[in-house]
Coordinates of C-alpha atoms in Angstrom, one line a residue:
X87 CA 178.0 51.1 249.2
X88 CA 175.0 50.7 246.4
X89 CA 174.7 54.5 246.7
X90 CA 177.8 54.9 246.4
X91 CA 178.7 53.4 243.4
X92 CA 175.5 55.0 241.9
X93 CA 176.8 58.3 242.7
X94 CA 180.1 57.5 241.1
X95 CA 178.2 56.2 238.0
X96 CA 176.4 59.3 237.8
X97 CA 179.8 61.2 238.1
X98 CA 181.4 59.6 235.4
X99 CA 178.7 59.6 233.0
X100 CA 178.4 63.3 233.5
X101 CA 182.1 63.6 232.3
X102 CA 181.4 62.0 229.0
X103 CA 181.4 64.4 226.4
X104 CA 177.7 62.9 225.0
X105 CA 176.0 63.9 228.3
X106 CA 177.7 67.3 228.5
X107 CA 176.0 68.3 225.4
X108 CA 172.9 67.5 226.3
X109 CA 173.1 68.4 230.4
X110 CA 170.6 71.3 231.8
X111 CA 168.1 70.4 228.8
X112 CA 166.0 72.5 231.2
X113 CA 167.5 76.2 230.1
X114 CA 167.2 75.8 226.5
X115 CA 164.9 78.3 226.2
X116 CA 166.8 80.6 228.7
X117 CA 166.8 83.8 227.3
X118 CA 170.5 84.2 228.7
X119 CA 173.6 86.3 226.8
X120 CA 174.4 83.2 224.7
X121 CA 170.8 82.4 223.8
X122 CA 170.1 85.5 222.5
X123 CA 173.1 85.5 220.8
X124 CA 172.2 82.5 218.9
X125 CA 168.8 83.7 217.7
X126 CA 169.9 86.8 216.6
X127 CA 172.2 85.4 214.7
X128 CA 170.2 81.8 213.8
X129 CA 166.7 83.4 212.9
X130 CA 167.5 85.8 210.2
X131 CA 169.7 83.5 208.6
X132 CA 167.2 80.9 208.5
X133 CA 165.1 82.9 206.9
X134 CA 167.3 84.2 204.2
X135 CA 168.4 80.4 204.3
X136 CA 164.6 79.4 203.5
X137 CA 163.7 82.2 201.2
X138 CA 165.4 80.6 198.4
X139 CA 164.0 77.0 198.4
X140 CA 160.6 78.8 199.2
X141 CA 160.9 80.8 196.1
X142 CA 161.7 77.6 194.6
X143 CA 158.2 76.4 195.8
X144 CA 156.3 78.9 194.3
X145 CA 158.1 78.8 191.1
X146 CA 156.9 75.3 190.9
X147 CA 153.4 76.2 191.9
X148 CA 153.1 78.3 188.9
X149 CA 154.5 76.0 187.0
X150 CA 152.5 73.1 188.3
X151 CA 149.5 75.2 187.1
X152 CA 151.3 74.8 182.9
X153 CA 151.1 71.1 183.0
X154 CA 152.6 67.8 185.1
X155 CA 155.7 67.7 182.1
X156 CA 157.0 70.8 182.4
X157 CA 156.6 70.5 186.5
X158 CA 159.2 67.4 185.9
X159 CA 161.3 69.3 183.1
X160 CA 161.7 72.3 185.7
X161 CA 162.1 69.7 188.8
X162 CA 165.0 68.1 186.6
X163 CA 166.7 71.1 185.7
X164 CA 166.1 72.8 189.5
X165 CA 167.5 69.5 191.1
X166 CA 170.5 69.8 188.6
X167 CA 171.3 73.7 188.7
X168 CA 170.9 73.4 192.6
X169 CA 173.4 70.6 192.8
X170 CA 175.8 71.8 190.6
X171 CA 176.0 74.8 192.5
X172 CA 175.9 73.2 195.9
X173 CA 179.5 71.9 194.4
X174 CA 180.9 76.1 194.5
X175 CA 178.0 77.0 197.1
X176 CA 178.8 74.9 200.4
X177 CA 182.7 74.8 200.6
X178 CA 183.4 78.0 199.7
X179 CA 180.5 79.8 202.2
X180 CA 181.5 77.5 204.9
X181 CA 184.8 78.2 204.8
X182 CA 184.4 81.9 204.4
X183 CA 182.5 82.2 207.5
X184 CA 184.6 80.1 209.5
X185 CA 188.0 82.5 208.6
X186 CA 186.2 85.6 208.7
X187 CA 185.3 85.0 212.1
X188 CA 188.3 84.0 213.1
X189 CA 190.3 86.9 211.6
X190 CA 187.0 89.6 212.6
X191 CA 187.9 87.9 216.3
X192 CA 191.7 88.5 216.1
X193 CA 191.5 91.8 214.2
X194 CA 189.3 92.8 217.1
X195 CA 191.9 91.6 219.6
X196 CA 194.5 93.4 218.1
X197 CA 192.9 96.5 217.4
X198 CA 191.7 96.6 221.4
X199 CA 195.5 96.3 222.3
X200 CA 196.6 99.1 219.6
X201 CA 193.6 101.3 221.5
X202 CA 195.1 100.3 224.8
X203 CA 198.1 101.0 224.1
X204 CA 197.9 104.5 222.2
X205 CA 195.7 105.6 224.8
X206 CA 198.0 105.3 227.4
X207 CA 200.9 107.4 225.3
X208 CA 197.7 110.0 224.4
X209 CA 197.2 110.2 228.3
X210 CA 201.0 110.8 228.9
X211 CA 201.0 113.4 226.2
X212 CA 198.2 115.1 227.4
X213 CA 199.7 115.4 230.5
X214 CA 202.6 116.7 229.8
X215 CA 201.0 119.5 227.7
X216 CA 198.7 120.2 230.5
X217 CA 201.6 121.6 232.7
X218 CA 203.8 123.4 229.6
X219 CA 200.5 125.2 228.5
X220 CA 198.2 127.3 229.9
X221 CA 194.7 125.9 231.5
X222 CA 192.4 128.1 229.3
X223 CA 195.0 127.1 225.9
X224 CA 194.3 123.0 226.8
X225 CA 190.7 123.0 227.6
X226 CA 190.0 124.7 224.1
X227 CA 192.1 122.1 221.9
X228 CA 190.8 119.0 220.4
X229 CA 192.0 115.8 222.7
X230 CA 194.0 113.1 220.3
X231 CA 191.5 110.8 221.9
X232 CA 188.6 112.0 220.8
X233 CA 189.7 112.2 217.4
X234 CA 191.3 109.0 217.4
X235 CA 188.0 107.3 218.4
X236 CA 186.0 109.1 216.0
X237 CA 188.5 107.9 213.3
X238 CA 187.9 104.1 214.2
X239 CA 184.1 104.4 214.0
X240 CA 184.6 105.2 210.4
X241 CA 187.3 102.4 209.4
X242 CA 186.2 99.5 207.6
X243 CA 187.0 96.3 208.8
X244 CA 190.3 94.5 207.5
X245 CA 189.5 91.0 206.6
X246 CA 191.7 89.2 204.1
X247 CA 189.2 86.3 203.6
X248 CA 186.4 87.7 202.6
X249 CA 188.2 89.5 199.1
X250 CA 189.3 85.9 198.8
X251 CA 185.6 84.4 198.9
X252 CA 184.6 87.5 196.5
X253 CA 187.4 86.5 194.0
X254 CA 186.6 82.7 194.2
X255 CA 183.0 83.0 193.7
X256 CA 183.2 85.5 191.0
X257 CA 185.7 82.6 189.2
X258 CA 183.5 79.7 189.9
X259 CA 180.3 81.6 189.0
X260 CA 181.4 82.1 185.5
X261 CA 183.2 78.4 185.2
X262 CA 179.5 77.3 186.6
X263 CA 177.6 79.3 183.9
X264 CA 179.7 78.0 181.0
X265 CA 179.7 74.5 182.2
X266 CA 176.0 74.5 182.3
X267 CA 174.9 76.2 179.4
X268 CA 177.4 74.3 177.2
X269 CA 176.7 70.5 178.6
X270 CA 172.9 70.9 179.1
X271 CA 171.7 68.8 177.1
X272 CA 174.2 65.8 178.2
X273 CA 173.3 66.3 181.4
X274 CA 169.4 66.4 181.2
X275 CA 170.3 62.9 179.4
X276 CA 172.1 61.5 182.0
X277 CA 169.7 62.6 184.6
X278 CA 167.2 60.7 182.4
X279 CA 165.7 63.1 179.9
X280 CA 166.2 61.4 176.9
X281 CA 166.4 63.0 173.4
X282 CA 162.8 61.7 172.6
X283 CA 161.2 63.0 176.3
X284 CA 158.5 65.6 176.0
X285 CA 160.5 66.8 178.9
X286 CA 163.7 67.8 177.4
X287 CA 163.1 70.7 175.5
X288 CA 161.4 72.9 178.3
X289 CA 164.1 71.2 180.9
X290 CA 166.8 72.8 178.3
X291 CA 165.3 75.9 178.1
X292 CA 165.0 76.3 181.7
X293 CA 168.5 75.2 182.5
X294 CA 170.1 77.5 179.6
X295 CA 168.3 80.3 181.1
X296 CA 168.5 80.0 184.5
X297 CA 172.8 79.1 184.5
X298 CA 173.2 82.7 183.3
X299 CA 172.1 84.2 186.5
X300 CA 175.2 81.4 188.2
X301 CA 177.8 84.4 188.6
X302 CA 175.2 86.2 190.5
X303 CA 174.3 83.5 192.6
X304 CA 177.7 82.5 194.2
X305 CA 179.0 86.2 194.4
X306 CA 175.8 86.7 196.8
X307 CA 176.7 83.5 198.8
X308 CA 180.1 84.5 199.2
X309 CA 179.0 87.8 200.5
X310 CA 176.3 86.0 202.8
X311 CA 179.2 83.7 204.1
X312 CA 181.4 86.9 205.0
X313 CA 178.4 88.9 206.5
X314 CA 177.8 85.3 208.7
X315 CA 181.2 85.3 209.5
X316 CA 180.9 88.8 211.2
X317 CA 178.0 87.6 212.9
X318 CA 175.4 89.9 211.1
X319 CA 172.8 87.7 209.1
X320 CA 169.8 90.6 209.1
X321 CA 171.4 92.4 206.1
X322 CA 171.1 89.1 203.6
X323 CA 168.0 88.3 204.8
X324 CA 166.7 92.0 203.7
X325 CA 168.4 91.2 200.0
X326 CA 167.2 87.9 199.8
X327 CA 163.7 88.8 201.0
X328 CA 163.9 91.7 198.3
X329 CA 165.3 89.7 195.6
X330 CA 162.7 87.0 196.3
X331 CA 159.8 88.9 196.2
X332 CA 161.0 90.5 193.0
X333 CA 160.9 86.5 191.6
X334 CA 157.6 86.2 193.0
X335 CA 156.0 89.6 191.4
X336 CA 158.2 88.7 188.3
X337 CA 156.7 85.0 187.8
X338 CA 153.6 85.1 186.0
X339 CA 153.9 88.4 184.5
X340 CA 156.8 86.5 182.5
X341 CA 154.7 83.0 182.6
X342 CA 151.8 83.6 181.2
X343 CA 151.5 87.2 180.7
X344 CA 154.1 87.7 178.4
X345 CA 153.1 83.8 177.8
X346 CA 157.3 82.9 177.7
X347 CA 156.3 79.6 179.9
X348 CA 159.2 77.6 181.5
X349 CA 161.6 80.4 180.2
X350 CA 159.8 83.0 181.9
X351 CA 159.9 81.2 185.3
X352 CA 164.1 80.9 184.6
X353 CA 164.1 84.9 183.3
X354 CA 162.7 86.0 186.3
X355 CA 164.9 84.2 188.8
X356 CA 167.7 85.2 187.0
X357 CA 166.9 89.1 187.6
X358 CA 166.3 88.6 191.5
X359 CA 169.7 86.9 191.9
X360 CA 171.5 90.0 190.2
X361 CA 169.5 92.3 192.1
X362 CA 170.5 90.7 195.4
X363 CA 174.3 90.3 194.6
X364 CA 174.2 94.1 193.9
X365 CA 172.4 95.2 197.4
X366 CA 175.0 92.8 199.3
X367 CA 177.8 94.0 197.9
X368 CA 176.7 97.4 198.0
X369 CA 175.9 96.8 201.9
X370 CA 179.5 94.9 202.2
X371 CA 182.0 97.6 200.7
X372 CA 180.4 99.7 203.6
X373 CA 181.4 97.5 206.3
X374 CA 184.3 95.4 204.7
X375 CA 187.6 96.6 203.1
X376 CA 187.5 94.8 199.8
X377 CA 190.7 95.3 198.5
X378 CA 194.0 94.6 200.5
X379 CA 196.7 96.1 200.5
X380 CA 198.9 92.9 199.1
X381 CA 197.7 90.0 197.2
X382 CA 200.0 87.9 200.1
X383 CA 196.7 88.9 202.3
X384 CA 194.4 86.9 200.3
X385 CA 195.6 83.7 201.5
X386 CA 194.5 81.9 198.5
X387 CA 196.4 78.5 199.4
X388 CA 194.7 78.3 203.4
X389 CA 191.2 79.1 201.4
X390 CA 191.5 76.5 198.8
X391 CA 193.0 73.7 200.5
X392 CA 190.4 73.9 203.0
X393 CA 187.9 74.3 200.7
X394 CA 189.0 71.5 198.6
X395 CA 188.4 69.1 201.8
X396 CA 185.0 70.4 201.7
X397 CA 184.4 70.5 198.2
X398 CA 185.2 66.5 198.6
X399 CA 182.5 66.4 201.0
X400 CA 179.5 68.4 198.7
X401 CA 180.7 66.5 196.2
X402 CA 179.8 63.2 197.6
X403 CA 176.3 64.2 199.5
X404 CA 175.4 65.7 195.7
X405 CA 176.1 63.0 194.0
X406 CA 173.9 60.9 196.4
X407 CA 171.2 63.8 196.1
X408 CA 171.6 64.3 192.1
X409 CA 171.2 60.5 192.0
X410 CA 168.1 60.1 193.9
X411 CA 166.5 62.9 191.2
X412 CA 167.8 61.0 188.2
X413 CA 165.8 57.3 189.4
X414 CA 162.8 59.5 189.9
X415 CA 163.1 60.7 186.5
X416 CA 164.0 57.3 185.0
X417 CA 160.2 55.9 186.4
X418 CA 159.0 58.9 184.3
X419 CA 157.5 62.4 184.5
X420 CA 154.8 61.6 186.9
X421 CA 157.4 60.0 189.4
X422 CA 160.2 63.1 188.6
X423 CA 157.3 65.6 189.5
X424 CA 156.1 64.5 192.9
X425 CA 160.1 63.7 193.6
X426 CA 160.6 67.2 192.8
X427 CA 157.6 68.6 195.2
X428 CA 158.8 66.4 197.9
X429 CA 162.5 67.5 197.5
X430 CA 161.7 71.0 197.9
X431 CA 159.6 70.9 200.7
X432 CA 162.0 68.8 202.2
X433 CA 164.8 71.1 201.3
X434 CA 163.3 74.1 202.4
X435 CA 162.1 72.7 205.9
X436 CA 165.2 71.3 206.5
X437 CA 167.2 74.9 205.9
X438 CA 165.7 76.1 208.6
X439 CA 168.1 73.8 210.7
X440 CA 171.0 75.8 209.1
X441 CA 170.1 78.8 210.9
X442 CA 171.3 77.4 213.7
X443 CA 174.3 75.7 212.1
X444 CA 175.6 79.3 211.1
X445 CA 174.7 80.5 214.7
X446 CA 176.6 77.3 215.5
X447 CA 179.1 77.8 213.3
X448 CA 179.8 81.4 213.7
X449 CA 180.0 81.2 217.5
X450 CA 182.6 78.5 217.8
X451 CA 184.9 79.8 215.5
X452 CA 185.1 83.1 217.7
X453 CA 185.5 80.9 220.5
X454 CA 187.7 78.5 219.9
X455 CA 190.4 81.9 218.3
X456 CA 189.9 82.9 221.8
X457 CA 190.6 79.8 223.5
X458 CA 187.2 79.7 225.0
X459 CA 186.6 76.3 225.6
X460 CA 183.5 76.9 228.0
X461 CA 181.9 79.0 225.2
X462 CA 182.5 76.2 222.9
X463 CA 180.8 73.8 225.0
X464 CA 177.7 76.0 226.1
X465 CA 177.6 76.6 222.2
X466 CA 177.3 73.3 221.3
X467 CA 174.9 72.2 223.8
X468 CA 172.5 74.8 223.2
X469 CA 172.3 74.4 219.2
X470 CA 172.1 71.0 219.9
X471 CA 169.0 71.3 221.9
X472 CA 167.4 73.8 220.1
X473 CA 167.7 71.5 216.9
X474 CA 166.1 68.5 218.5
X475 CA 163.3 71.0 219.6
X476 CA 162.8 72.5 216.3
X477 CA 162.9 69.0 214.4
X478 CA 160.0 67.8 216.5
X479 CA 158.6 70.7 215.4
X480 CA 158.5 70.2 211.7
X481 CA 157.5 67.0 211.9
X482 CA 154.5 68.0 213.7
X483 CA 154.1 70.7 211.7
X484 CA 154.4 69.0 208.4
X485 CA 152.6 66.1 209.2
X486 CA 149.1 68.0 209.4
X487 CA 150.2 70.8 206.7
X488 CA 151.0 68.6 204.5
X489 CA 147.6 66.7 203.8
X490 CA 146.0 69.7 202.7
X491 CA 148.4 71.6 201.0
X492 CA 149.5 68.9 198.5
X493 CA 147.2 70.1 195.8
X494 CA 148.8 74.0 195.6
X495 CA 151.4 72.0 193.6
X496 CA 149.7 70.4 191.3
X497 CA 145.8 68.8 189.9
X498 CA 147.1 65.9 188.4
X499 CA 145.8 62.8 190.7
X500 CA 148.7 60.1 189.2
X501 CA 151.0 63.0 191.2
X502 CA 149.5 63.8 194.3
X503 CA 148.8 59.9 194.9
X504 CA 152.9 59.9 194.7
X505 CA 153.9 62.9 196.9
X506 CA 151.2 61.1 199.5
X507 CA 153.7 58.3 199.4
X508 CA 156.6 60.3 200.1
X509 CA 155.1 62.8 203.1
X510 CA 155.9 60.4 205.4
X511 CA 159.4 60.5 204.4
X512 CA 159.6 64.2 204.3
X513 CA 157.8 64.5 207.8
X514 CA 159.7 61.6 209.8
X515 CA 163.0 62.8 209.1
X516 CA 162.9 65.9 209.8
X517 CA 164.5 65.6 213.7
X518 CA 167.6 63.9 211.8
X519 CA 167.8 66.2 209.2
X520 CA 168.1 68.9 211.7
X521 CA 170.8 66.9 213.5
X522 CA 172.9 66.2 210.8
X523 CA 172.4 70.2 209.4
X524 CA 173.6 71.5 213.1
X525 CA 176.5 68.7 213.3
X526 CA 177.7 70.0 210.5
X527 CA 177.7 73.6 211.6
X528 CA 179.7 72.6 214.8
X529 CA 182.4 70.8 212.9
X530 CA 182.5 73.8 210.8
X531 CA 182.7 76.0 213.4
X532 CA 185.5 74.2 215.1
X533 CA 187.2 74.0 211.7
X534 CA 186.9 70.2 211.4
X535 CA 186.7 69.6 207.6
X536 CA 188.9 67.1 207.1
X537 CA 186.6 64.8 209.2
X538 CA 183.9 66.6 207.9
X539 CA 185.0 65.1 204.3
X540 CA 186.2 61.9 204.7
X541 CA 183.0 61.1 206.6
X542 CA 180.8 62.3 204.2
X543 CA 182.3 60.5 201.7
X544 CA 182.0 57.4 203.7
X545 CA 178.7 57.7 204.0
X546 CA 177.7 58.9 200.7
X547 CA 179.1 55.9 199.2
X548 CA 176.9 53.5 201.7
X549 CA 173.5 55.6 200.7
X550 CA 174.7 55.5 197.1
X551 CA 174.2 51.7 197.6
X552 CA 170.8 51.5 199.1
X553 CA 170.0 53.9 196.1
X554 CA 170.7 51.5 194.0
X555 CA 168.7 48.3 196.1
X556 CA 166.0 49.6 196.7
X557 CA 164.6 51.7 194.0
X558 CA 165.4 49.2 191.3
X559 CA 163.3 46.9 193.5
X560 CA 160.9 49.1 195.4
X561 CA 161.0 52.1 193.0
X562 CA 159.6 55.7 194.7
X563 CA 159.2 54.4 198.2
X564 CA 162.7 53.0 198.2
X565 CA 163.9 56.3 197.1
X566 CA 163.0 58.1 199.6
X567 CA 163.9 55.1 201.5
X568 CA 167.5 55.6 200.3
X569 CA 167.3 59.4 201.3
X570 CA 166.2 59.0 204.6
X571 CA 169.0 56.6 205.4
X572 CA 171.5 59.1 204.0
X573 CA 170.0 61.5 206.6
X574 CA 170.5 59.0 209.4
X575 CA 174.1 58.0 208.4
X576 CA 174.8 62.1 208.4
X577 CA 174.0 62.3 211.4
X578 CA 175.4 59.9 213.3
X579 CA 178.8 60.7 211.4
X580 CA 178.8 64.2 213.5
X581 CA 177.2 62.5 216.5
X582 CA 180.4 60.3 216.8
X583 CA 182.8 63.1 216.2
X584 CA 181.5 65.4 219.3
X585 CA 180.0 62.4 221.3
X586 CA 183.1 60.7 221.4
X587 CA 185.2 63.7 222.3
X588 CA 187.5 63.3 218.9
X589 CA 190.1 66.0 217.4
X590 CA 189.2 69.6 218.4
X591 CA 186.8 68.5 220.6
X592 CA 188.9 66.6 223.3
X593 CA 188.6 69.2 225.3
X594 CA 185.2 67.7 226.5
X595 CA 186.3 64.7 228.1
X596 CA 188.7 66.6 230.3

């Protein structure tokens, strides 16, 4: 009877949807159809992902190397521009690749049925002009076949959504630049750069300057979200790779070459985010048809109310993120500048968990348009496990790189005696940071944003209180105090959603 009953435990535990995720931990390196599916989707985007907060790096390195104020004038204006644009950036690539999956899947159903079907009449045809002409007459003529298959290897592929993301971004690229360059100043204020900082005139500069190259920036992520959405992440890692190493190059021949400091940094970033927007969409009009035949096919109303759930969402993790930046200023420039080297390392590290949220992401939405509910499942628990691998990882990894490479950043001891403060932050999280980064690519993927946003807000608000606490009373530490609790509560939010078997995923505790 005891074994019984243990048996029956084990049965029931096995049906809740927690355990199914993380069931046959043993094949998450199995280099099956579905795992290499994920990595060839996961690793280039990562990459590309991580290219942009590493070129973020070594625009503060070079900086770093000017003086510790202008490493916190740029740290402000980097944490501002980045959040700002995380406002456009995240809803409207999320959603993008979530529809253009879906309608790439559907088109591709369709258009298989079309084939099907005209294939069958070109067979009847073909038959019938076998027997009313002669043998030799038929062999020499061109089968409808062949011509109509070489026809479809040259047609672009119809997808409504992702003229939709080009037109949005293009708008909020330009509303972004405006906004930016016009309340720069108010802004650097309010982030704590006051009028009589040594900080604000290179933060302004730097902000100005960088805002104009805003247009370029969202037009490429739109155009990453639509080549993610079609499941092919190696051609915006080859622009952004490009474009990066153009910043790179670019960087001190404008710093301290041309000796145009802070402004040269901004200049040169500006001219690698034009020049990957221009390969992408070059790449895209190739593979995509940009320009429908009705403005009905846009779909402008699905795209924005769906990205106005997620714009709630950015909204309230930026404002817990844009926050953080602003106490770190308000202890002053030695503070802002070891927040800001901790942020971006944090940041970058952390990216690398969204390649597998877009693998994630990209997956499920194909799936669950197909009704593929095993595929879902098998999705999930695979980017699951490979995100808790890969976070043990980083923590590792960071926790030993970390001690030594501290001081490519800056020379200024009041500094690196406060980024040794927050490396155990920075290294520690980085399991749940992963977590919460593929949680969110799973919700995504199974078109979950309303949860999505009304959780995030819930939790932002809760984090925007410990802000508060504890760095009024514990300063630096209780920053990143405040951050890593933000993390935790991310995570948890999508670990409740899918654990529990809630809204689209009540399929897994059936």
């Amino acid at each position: 009877m005891a074994m019984d009953a243990v048996l029956n435990l084990g049965s029931n535990l096995a049906k809740v949807p927690l355990f199914t995720l993380f069931k046959d931990t043993s094949n998450v390196f199995r280099n099956d159809e579905l795992g290499i599916e994920i990595a060839q989707i996961a690793v280039p985007a990562a990459l590309a992902l991580a290219a942009d907060p590493v070129a973020s790096l070594i625009d503060t390195a070079f900086i770093g190397h000017i003086g510790p104020v202008e490493l916190a004038a740029v740290g402000v204006s980097i944490a501002v521009f980045s959040q700002v644009s995380k406002i456009a950036i995240f809803p409207l690539v999320s959603v993008t690749t979530s529809f253009v999956a879906e309608e790439d899947t559907t088109g591709k159903l369709s258009t298989e049925l079309q084939e099907n079907a005209t294939l069958e009449d070109d067979f009847a045809v073909n038959k019938e002009m076998e027997e009313l002409l002669p043998k030799a007459e038929s062999t020499h003529k061109s089968s409808p076949v062949s011509s109509i298959s070489t026809k479809r290897v040259y047609e672009r592929r119809h997808i409504p959504s992702a003229s939709s993301a080009l037109v949005v971004g293009c708008v909020l690229g330009i509303i972004q630049a405006l906004f930016l360059i016009m309340a720069a100043k108010p802004i650097l204020n309010y982030m704590g750069v006051h009028p009589d900082s040594p900080m604000l005139i290179p933060a302004q500069q730097y902000l100005t300057l960088r805002s104009l190259g805003a247009p370029a920036v969202l037009l490429s992520l739109a155009m990453q979200g639509v080549f993610r959405g079609i499941k092919d992440t190696k051609t915006p890692l080859y622009a952004t790779v490009v474009g990066d190493v153009a910043n790179i190059i670019l960087d001190p021949i404008f710093i301290f070459v041309f000796r145009l400091g802070v402004s040269g940094a901004a200049i040169a970033h500006v001219i690698s985010q034009y020049l990957i927007s221009l390969m992408l969409l070059w790449k895209l009009i190739e593979q995509v048809e940009l320009l429908p035949p009705s403005i009905k096919d846009l779909q402008f109303s699905r795209f924005l109310k769906n990205g106005f759930m997620l714009l709630m969402r950015v909204i309230a993790a930026t404002f817990c993120v844009t926050l953080a930046a602003s106490m770190a200023a308000r202890h002053g420039s030695t503070s802002m500048a070891a927040f800001q080297v901790c942020l971006q390392i944090w940041l970058a590290t952390s990216l690398l968990a969204d390649g597998l949220a877009v693998a994630g992401q990209a997956i499920l939405a194909s799936a669950f348009a197909n009704n593929d509910y095993d595929k879902a499942k098998a999705t999930a628990s695979r980017v699951l496990q490979f995100g808790l691998v890969l976070g043990l990882f980083l923590w590792v990894f960071l926790l030993v790189g970390l001690q030594f490479a501290s001081t490519l950043f800056t020379e200024d001891t009041n500094v690196l005696n406060l980024i040794s403060v927050g490396i155990p932050f920075v290294t520690a999280t980085q399991p749940i940071n992963v977590l919460a980064f593929v949680f969110d690519g799973i919700n995504f993927g199974a078109s979950d944003f309303a949860y999505s946003a009304y959780s995030m807000v819930l939790v932002s608000m809760m984090s925007i209180l410990c802000l508060f606490i504890l760095s009024s009373s514990h300063g630096f530490y209780g920053i990143w105090v405040a951050l890593s609790i933000f993390m935790s509560l991310r995570a948890l939010a999508g670990f409740l959603r899918i654990g529990t078997g809630m809204g689209p995923w009540s399929f897994l505790r059936t």
